């Protein structure tokens, strides 16, 4: 009979790595819920850009931005390989179960995105999952090549989009200069100017636009949901097809290759993982630091970020993600920090529940229908909230799993996937 795997069948290093990534994702996501959207990329937009606040941005950019999403994407791909191998070993069909699983992930993601927070990643993963299944039997070499192609397409789309945005900015500046000189504001000129203003307001908002966002997110439940839905539409029509999809697919394909190569089960040699750490931290971090320096030199101009400055983190973050993989696998091999690893593995076993729980905690803290702290806490001080949520989830997850087989969201997802209510009590 088809069914979810038992606790005995789980690969503990994978759960540990997933828990590590899940906690790390919070560092970036909290910025997206505590500040206006532009502050996620640009510390000059909001949240503090000097002293400890600037240091907090640099630290999160170096060690967390895209790295945790990279690990999570790799593990998503690894999961497809693992589920396929187990289904084939048992001699049972898997396609129907897999696509039901993806369908319900999409539903959960859409509900999360529109009703809770626009920064949802589950919709992107579900869309990628539709195509990922087609690669499940490819060789390690083919998966790595395919991943590189997807990664390159994403980089080219970003650079091309940045170039097009730069051209639009130039045209808008020319129109404003001509109108100031007395020329007529034609409908076409107005349309181009409006297009530029809409684009700019998302990445480089004026003080008035920032204030409008603050009032919306500190407002009633209806106001917050309306403002959040607007950002969600932008994410699903622009960010996902032109950015998130390509990079997530690339990392998922890399993860499939790594699973087939025994990387995620801590089966490779100690030297193999140490080399990953040397390359990732020794090369990846300096490259990312150089990109961050360039961003500061260009005053965090979003067009330069898309064209050039963001590309350093886009590519080098893959190396840092691999370094983190090497670090966690070595800790598992050497049996170090056993207590912490057990707690991380518990967080990873109920990653979906913990991911959704993080969002619920954040929106209750920051949005108007909760405590309304949106925009009131500086970037550096957000770390106290991050640490508090980390501690809670590290202790709550083992407590829950000592009593129940799955996290609540995992239980619902599995029950819907297998068309049968799963036993919840341990």
Short mmCIF file of C-alpha atoms in Angstrom, two decimals:
data_model
loop_
_atom_site.label_atom_id
_atom_site.label_comp_id
_atom_site.label_asym_id
_atom_site.label_seq_id
_atom_site.Cartn_x
_atom_site.Cartn_y
_atom_site.Cartn_z
CA UNK A 1 0.00 0.00 0.00
CA UNK A 2 1.21 3.50 -0.85
CA UNK A 3 1.66 5.74 2.15
CA UNK A 4 3.94 8.26 3.82
CA UNK A 5 7.27 7.00 5.12
CA UNK A 6 7.67 6.15 8.78
CA UNK A 7 10.08 7.81 11.20
CA UNK A 8 12.42 4.79 10.89
CA UNK A 9 12.68 5.30 7.12
CA UNK A 10 13.76 8.93 7.32
CA UNK A 11 17.31 10.01 6.45
CA UNK A 12 18.37 11.99 9.51
CA UNK A 13 21.09 14.14 7.85
CA UNK A 14 18.48 15.36 5.34
CA UNK A 15 16.06 16.28 8.12
CA UNK A 16 18.87 18.05 9.97
CA UNK A 17 19.84 20.05 6.89
CA UNK A 18 16.20 20.90 6.19
CA UNK A 19 15.75 22.15 9.74
CA UNK A 20 18.88 24.28 9.46
CA UNK A 21 17.62 25.84 6.22
CA UNK A 22 14.12 26.37 7.59
CA UNK A 23 15.44 28.39 10.52
CA UNK A 24 17.79 30.31 8.23
CA UNK A 25 14.98 31.30 5.87
CA UNK A 26 13.41 33.28 8.70
CA UNK A 27 16.32 35.75 8.64
CA UNK A 28 15.29 36.95 5.19
CA UNK A 29 11.54 36.48 5.47
CA UNK A 30 11.24 38.61 8.58
CA UNK A 31 12.54 41.60 6.62
CA UNK A 32 9.75 41.11 4.09
CA UNK A 33 7.08 41.13 6.78
CA UNK A 34 8.51 43.84 9.04
CA UNK A 35 9.29 46.47 6.36
CA UNK A 36 8.02 47.69 2.99
CA UNK A 37 9.03 45.38 0.13
CA UNK A 38 11.88 47.59 -1.13
CA UNK A 39 13.74 47.21 2.18
CA UNK A 40 14.31 43.51 1.43
CA UNK A 41 16.94 44.48 -1.17
CA UNK A 42 17.73 48.05 -0.25
CA UNK A 43 18.61 49.12 3.31
CA UNK A 44 18.37 52.76 2.20
CA UNK A 45 14.65 52.30 1.55
CA UNK A 46 13.71 51.48 5.15
CA UNK A 47 14.85 49.76 8.32
CA UNK A 48 18.09 51.63 8.91
CA UNK A 49 21.16 51.94 6.71
CA UNK A 50 23.91 52.87 9.17
CA UNK A 51 25.71 51.29 12.09
CA UNK A 52 24.23 48.08 13.44
CA UNK A 53 21.33 48.20 10.99
CA UNK A 54 23.66 48.29 8.00
CA UNK A 55 25.74 45.57 9.62
CA UNK A 56 22.61 43.43 9.96
CA UNK A 57 21.90 43.86 6.25
CA UNK A 58 25.48 42.93 5.29
CA UNK A 59 25.48 39.89 7.58
CA UNK A 60 22.16 38.56 6.28
CA UNK A 61 23.19 39.23 2.68
CA UNK A 62 26.48 37.37 3.08
CA UNK A 63 25.27 34.32 5.01
CA UNK A 64 21.53 33.94 4.38
CA UNK A 65 20.19 35.71 1.29
CA UNK A 66 19.47 33.02 -1.38
CA UNK A 67 21.58 30.46 0.54
CA UNK A 68 18.78 28.99 2.63
CA UNK A 69 16.36 29.01 -0.27
CA UNK A 70 19.11 27.26 -2.23
CA UNK A 71 19.39 24.48 0.35
CA UNK A 72 15.64 24.09 0.57
CA UNK A 73 15.36 23.91 -3.22
CA UNK A 74 18.10 21.28 -3.38
CA UNK A 75 16.29 19.21 -0.77
CA UNK A 76 13.01 19.52 -2.67
CA UNK A 77 14.72 17.97 -5.69
CA UNK A 78 16.39 15.35 -3.52
CA UNK A 79 12.97 14.44 -2.15
CA UNK A 80 11.66 13.70 -5.63
CA UNK A 81 14.52 11.27 -6.23
CA UNK A 82 14.05 9.65 -2.83
CA UNK A 83 10.30 9.18 -3.26
CA UNK A 84 10.76 7.83 -6.78
CA UNK A 85 13.40 5.32 -5.68
CA UNK A 86 11.25 4.05 -2.82
CA UNK A 87 8.16 3.74 -5.01
CA UNK A 88 10.06 1.85 -7.70
CA UNK A 89 11.71 -0.43 -5.12
CA UNK A 90 8.23 -1.27 -3.79
CA UNK A 91 6.94 -1.82 -7.32
CA UNK A 92 4.13 0.70 -7.05
CA UNK A 93 3.15 3.58 -9.38
CA UNK A 94 4.09 7.02 -8.14
CA UNK A 95 2.99 9.59 -10.75
CA UNK A 96 -0.56 10.00 -9.47
CA UNK A 97 0.52 10.35 -5.85
CA UNK A 98 3.26 12.79 -6.80
CA UNK A 99 1.00 15.14 -8.75
CA UNK A 100 -1.68 15.07 -6.07
CA UNK A 101 1.06 16.03 -3.65
CA UNK A 102 2.10 18.93 -5.92
CA UNK A 103 -1.50 20.04 -6.45
CA UNK A 104 -2.18 20.33 -2.73
CA UNK A 105 1.15 22.08 -2.17
CA UNK A 106 0.00 24.64 -4.75
CA UNK A 107 -3.33 25.08 -2.95
CA UNK A 108 -1.61 25.54 0.42
CA UNK A 109 0.83 27.99 -1.16
CA UNK A 110 -1.92 30.09 -2.75
CA UNK A 111 -3.83 30.29 0.53
CA UNK A 112 -0.63 31.22 2.34
CA UNK A 113 0.32 33.84 -0.25
CA UNK A 114 -3.03 35.63 -0.53
CA UNK A 115 -4.29 35.35 3.03
CA UNK A 116 -1.06 35.50 5.05
CA UNK A 117 2.06 36.83 3.27
CA UNK A 118 2.99 37.52 -0.34
CA UNK A 119 6.57 36.24 0.12
CA UNK A 120 5.37 32.64 -0.06
CA UNK A 121 7.73 30.18 -1.79
CA UNK A 122 5.39 27.17 -1.88
CA UNK A 123 3.68 28.26 -5.11
CA UNK A 124 7.06 28.50 -6.83
CA UNK A 125 8.02 25.04 -5.59
CA UNK A 126 4.71 23.56 -6.75
CA UNK A 127 5.13 25.04 -10.23
CA UNK A 128 8.69 23.75 -10.41
CA UNK A 129 7.50 20.37 -9.16
CA UNK A 130 5.24 19.98 -12.18
CA UNK A 131 8.29 19.92 -14.45
CA UNK A 132 10.77 18.39 -12.03
CA UNK A 133 9.15 14.97 -12.21
CA UNK A 134 10.26 14.69 -15.85
CA UNK A 135 13.92 14.76 -14.77
CA UNK A 136 13.72 12.07 -12.07
CA UNK A 137 15.54 9.37 -14.07
CA UNK A 138 18.24 11.58 -15.58
CA UNK A 139 21.89 10.88 -14.78
CA UNK A 140 23.89 12.97 -12.33
CA UNK A 141 25.75 14.60 -15.21
CA UNK A 142 22.56 15.43 -17.13
CA UNK A 143 20.96 16.91 -14.02
CA UNK A 144 23.96 19.16 -13.33
CA UNK A 145 24.06 20.36 -16.94
CA UNK A 146 20.30 21.00 -16.93
CA UNK A 147 20.60 22.88 -13.65
CA UNK A 148 23.35 25.09 -15.05
CA UNK A 149 21.18 25.91 -18.06
CA UNK A 150 18.25 26.94 -15.85
CA UNK A 151 20.55 28.99 -13.64
CA UNK A 152 22.00 30.80 -16.65
CA UNK A 153 18.56 31.53 -18.10
CA UNK A 154 17.54 33.12 -14.80
CA UNK A 155 20.67 35.28 -14.76
CA UNK A 156 20.11 36.40 -18.36
CA UNK A 157 16.48 37.25 -17.67
CA UNK A 158 17.55 39.33 -14.68
CA UNK A 159 20.22 41.18 -16.64
CA UNK A 160 17.91 41.69 -19.61
CA UNK A 161 15.15 42.95 -17.34
CA UNK A 162 17.55 45.36 -15.69
CA UNK A 163 18.66 46.68 -19.08
CA UNK A 164 15.03 47.19 -20.16
CA UNK A 165 14.26 48.95 -16.88
CA UNK A 166 17.26 51.21 -17.40
CA UNK A 167 16.01 52.13 -20.86
CA UNK A 168 12.58 52.91 -19.43
CA UNK A 169 14.16 55.14 -16.79
CA UNK A 170 16.07 57.03 -19.48
CA UNK A 171 12.90 57.52 -21.52
CA UNK A 172 11.02 58.74 -18.43
CA UNK A 173 13.77 61.24 -17.65
CA UNK A 174 13.66 62.52 -21.23
CA UNK A 175 9.88 62.90 -21.10
CA UNK A 176 10.04 64.83 -17.84
CA UNK A 177 12.72 67.12 -19.30
CA UNK A 178 10.69 67.79 -22.47
CA UNK A 179 7.50 68.50 -20.53
CA UNK A 180 9.42 70.83 -18.20
CA UNK A 181 10.66 72.64 -21.32
CA UNK A 182 7.09 73.23 -22.45
CA UNK A 183 6.36 70.26 -24.71
CA UNK A 184 2.99 68.54 -24.63
CA UNK A 185 2.36 65.54 -22.35
CA UNK A 186 0.89 63.16 -24.91
CA UNK A 187 -1.06 60.02 -23.89
CA UNK A 188 1.87 57.84 -25.01
CA UNK A 189 4.33 59.86 -22.96
CA UNK A 190 2.05 59.71 -19.94
CA UNK A 191 1.69 55.94 -20.31
CA UNK A 192 5.46 55.48 -20.39
CA UNK A 193 5.87 57.79 -17.41
CA UNK A 194 3.21 55.90 -15.46
CA UNK A 195 4.90 52.60 -16.30
CA UNK A 196 8.19 53.87 -14.94
CA UNK A 197 6.58 55.28 -11.78
CA UNK A 198 4.89 51.95 -11.06
CA UNK A 199 8.18 50.11 -11.47
CA UNK A 200 10.19 52.59 -9.42
CA UNK A 201 7.69 52.66 -6.57
CA UNK A 202 8.23 48.95 -5.96
CA UNK A 203 12.01 49.16 -5.61
CA UNK A 204 12.79 52.80 -4.82
CA UNK A 205 9.68 54.28 -3.20
CA UNK A 206 9.33 57.92 -2.24
CA UNK A 207 8.72 58.88 1.42
CA UNK A 208 5.04 59.39 0.57
CA UNK A 209 4.83 55.92 -0.96
CA UNK A 210 6.57 54.41 2.06
CA UNK A 211 4.08 56.12 4.35
CA UNK A 212 1.19 54.78 2.30
CA UNK A 213 2.56 51.23 2.66
CA UNK A 214 3.02 51.71 6.39
CA UNK A 215 -0.57 52.82 6.80
CA UNK A 216 -1.89 49.93 4.71
CA UNK A 217 0.02 47.22 6.59
CA UNK A 218 -0.86 48.76 9.96
CA UNK A 219 -4.52 48.93 9.02
CA UNK A 220 -7.46 46.58 9.41
CA UNK A 221 -7.51 42.95 8.31
CA UNK A 222 -9.25 43.94 5.07
CA UNK A 223 -6.69 46.66 4.32
CA UNK A 224 -3.77 44.33 5.00
CA UNK A 225 -5.16 41.49 2.89
CA UNK A 226 -5.87 43.90 0.03
CA UNK A 227 -2.34 45.35 0.11
CA UNK A 228 -0.83 41.89 0.49
CA UNK A 229 -2.85 40.56 -2.46
CA UNK A 230 -1.50 43.34 -4.67
CA UNK A 231 2.06 42.29 -3.86
CA UNK A 232 1.14 38.62 -4.35
CA UNK A 233 -0.12 39.30 -7.87
CA UNK A 234 3.18 41.03 -8.62
CA UNK A 235 5.10 38.05 -7.27
CA UNK A 236 3.13 35.51 -9.30
CA UNK A 237 3.12 37.48 -12.57
CA UNK A 238 6.64 38.93 -12.47
CA UNK A 239 8.97 37.49 -9.83
CA UNK A 240 8.02 33.82 -10.28
CA UNK A 241 8.13 33.52 -14.10
CA UNK A 242 11.12 35.82 -14.62
CA UNK A 243 13.25 35.04 -11.59
CA UNK A 244 12.23 32.57 -8.89
CA UNK A 245 11.19 29.70 -11.17
CA UNK A 246 14.50 29.46 -13.03
CA UNK A 247 16.73 29.58 -9.99
CA UNK A 248 14.57 27.22 -7.96
CA UNK A 249 14.49 24.72 -10.84
CA UNK A 250 18.27 24.92 -11.16
CA UNK A 251 18.84 24.23 -7.47
CA UNK A 252 16.26 21.43 -7.45
CA UNK A 253 18.05 19.74 -10.33
CA UNK A 254 21.35 20.10 -8.49
CA UNK A 255 19.66 18.56 -5.46
CA UNK A 256 18.46 15.60 -7.51
CA UNK A 257 22.03 15.07 -8.72
CA UNK A 258 23.41 15.30 -5.19
CA UNK A 259 20.86 12.81 -3.89
CA UNK A 260 21.84 10.31 -6.55
CA UNK A 261 25.51 10.90 -5.73
CA UNK A 262 25.00 10.19 -2.01
CA UNK A 263 25.80 13.72 -0.89
CA UNK A 264 22.75 14.34 1.32
CA UNK A 265 22.94 11.07 3.20
CA UNK A 266 26.45 11.86 4.51
CA UNK A 267 27.87 8.95 2.48
CA UNK A 268 30.75 10.82 0.88
CA UNK A 269 34.20 11.13 2.41
CA UNK A 270 35.12 13.69 5.02
CA UNK A 271 37.54 15.27 2.53
CA UNK A 272 34.73 15.66 0.00
CA UNK A 273 32.64 17.72 2.41
CA UNK A 274 35.64 19.71 3.63
CA UNK A 275 36.43 20.68 0.04
CA UNK A 276 32.86 21.90 -0.39
CA UNK A 277 33.31 24.10 2.66
CA UNK A 278 36.65 25.42 1.43
CA UNK A 279 35.28 26.35 -1.98
CA UNK A 280 31.95 27.67 -0.75
CA UNK A 281 33.21 29.78 2.11
CA UNK A 282 36.63 30.55 0.63
CA UNK A 283 35.45 31.63 -2.83
CA UNK A 284 31.70 32.14 -2.54
CA UNK A 285 31.70 34.54 0.40
CA UNK A 286 34.38 36.93 -1.01
CA UNK A 287 32.51 37.09 -4.34
CA UNK A 288 29.26 37.91 -2.53
CA UNK A 289 31.05 40.53 -0.42
CA UNK A 290 32.34 42.17 -3.60
CA UNK A 291 28.79 42.29 -4.98
CA UNK A 292 27.55 43.86 -1.74
CA UNK A 293 30.31 46.47 -1.98
CA UNK A 294 29.22 47.27 -5.54
CA UNK A 295 25.61 47.68 -4.38
CA UNK A 296 26.70 50.19 -1.78
CA UNK A 297 28.82 52.04 -4.34
CA UNK A 298 25.76 52.36 -6.57
CA UNK A 299 23.50 53.41 -3.66
CA UNK A 300 21.59 50.15 -4.02
CA UNK A 301 20.27 51.16 -7.43
CA UNK A 302 17.83 48.40 -8.34
CA UNK A 303 18.59 48.54 -12.05
CA UNK A 304 22.30 47.98 -11.45
CA UNK A 305 21.34 45.21 -9.03
CA UNK A 306 19.39 43.36 -11.69
CA UNK A 307 21.98 43.90 -14.39
CA UNK A 308 25.26 43.28 -12.56
CA UNK A 309 25.51 43.77 -8.81
CA UNK A 310 23.02 41.10 -7.79
CA UNK A 311 24.59 38.53 -10.10
CA UNK A 312 27.52 38.00 -7.72
CA UNK A 313 25.20 36.68 -5.01
CA UNK A 314 23.00 34.92 -7.57
CA UNK A 315 25.83 32.59 -8.61
CA UNK A 316 28.13 32.55 -5.57
CA UNK A 317 25.26 31.81 -3.17
CA UNK A 318 25.10 28.35 -4.76
CA UNK A 319 28.65 27.74 -3.54
CA UNK A 320 27.80 28.93 -0.03
CA UNK A 321 24.70 26.71 0.03
CA UNK A 322 26.95 23.77 -0.88
CA UNK A 323 29.36 24.77 1.88
CA UNK A 324 26.51 24.66 4.39
CA UNK A 325 25.60 21.21 3.09
CA UNK A 326 29.19 20.12 3.63
CA UNK A 327 29.19 21.56 7.15
CA UNK A 328 25.99 19.79 8.24
CA UNK A 329 27.05 16.50 6.68
CA UNK A 330 30.41 16.65 8.49
CA UNK A 331 28.68 17.35 11.80
CA UNK A 332 26.54 14.27 11.19
CA UNK A 333 29.53 12.12 10.22
CA UNK A 334 31.56 13.22 13.24
CA UNK A 335 28.56 12.98 15.56
CA UNK A 336 29.14 16.51 16.85
CA UNK A 337 26.51 18.73 18.51
CA UNK A 338 24.19 15.75 18.82
CA UNK A 339 21.59 17.57 20.90
CA UNK A 340 21.34 20.49 18.49
CA UNK A 341 21.24 18.16 15.50
CA UNK A 342 18.33 16.22 17.01
CA UNK A 343 16.39 19.42 17.45
CA UNK A 344 17.23 20.61 13.93
CA UNK A 345 16.10 17.25 12.56
CA UNK A 346 12.78 17.63 14.38
CA UNK A 347 12.35 21.11 12.90
CA UNK A 348 13.12 19.61 9.48
CA UNK A 349 10.65 16.75 9.88
CA UNK A 350 7.83 19.27 10.25
CA UNK A 351 9.30 21.92 7.95
CA UNK A 352 5.99 22.84 6.29
CA UNK A 353 4.28 23.38 9.63
CA UNK A 354 7.21 25.39 10.92
CA UNK A 355 7.39 27.47 7.74
CA UNK A 356 3.70 28.37 7.98
CA UNK A 357 4.03 28.94 11.72
CA UNK A 358 6.87 31.41 11.12
CA UNK A 359 4.63 33.37 8.76
CA UNK A 360 1.73 33.40 11.22
CA UNK A 361 3.96 34.59 14.06
CA UNK A 362 5.43 37.35 11.90
CA UNK A 363 2.17 38.71 10.53
CA UNK A 364 0.61 38.71 14.01
CA UNK A 365 3.59 40.67 15.29
CA UNK A 366 3.88 43.16 12.45
CA UNK A 367 0.56 43.58 10.63
CA UNK A 368 -2.25 45.84 11.72
CA UNK A 369 -4.64 43.10 12.76
CA UNK A 370 -2.00 41.88 15.24
CA UNK A 371 0.41 43.97 17.27
CA UNK A 372 0.97 46.44 14.41
CA UNK A 373 4.76 46.61 14.71
CA UNK A 374 5.22 47.00 10.95
CA UNK A 375 8.04 49.49 10.36
CA UNK A 376 8.53 50.21 14.06
CA UNK A 377 11.56 47.96 14.72
CA UNK A 378 15.01 48.53 13.23
CA UNK A 379 16.76 45.91 11.12
CA UNK A 380 19.30 44.96 13.80
CA UNK A 381 16.67 44.58 16.54
CA UNK A 382 14.72 42.12 14.36
CA UNK A 383 17.42 39.61 15.27
CA UNK A 384 16.00 39.34 18.78
CA UNK A 385 12.71 38.19 17.31
CA UNK A 386 14.51 35.78 14.99
CA UNK A 387 16.39 34.24 17.92
CA UNK A 388 13.19 33.95 19.92
CA UNK A 389 11.38 32.11 17.11
CA UNK A 390 14.41 29.85 16.59
CA UNK A 391 14.45 28.85 20.24
CA UNK A 392 10.71 28.23 20.26
CA UNK A 393 10.79 26.00 17.17
CA UNK A 394 13.88 24.10 18.31
CA UNK A 395 12.08 23.15 21.52
CA UNK A 396 8.52 22.90 20.25
CA UNK A 397 9.26 20.59 17.31
CA UNK A 398 10.76 17.69 19.36
CA UNK A 399 7.95 18.10 21.91
CA UNK A 400 5.33 17.79 19.17
CA UNK A 401 6.97 14.82 17.44
CA UNK A 402 7.24 12.95 20.73
CA UNK A 403 3.44 12.91 20.71
CA UNK A 404 2.47 12.98 17.04
CA UNK A 405 3.73 11.31 13.86
CA UNK A 406 3.68 14.46 11.73
CA UNK A 407 3.44 18.18 12.02
CA UNK A 408 -0.15 19.41 11.59
CA UNK A 409 0.43 20.78 8.08
CA UNK A 410 2.32 17.62 7.06
CA UNK A 411 -0.56 15.50 8.36
CA UNK A 412 -3.09 17.47 6.31
CA UNK A 413 -0.86 17.41 3.20
CA UNK A 414 -0.30 13.64 3.45
CA UNK A 415 -3.97 12.92 4.09
CA UNK A 416 -4.97 14.89 1.01
CA UNK A 417 -2.20 13.32 -1.06
CA UNK A 418 -3.04 9.71 -0.19
CA UNK A 419 -6.82 10.34 -0.14
CA UNK A 420 -6.98 8.85 3.33
CA UNK A 421 -6.90 10.31 6.82
CA UNK A 422 -3.48 9.50 8.21
CA UNK A 423 -3.00 8.45 11.85
CA UNK A 424 -1.65 11.43 13.75
CA UNK A 425 -0.86 10.14 17.21
CA UNK A 426 2.61 8.70 17.68
#
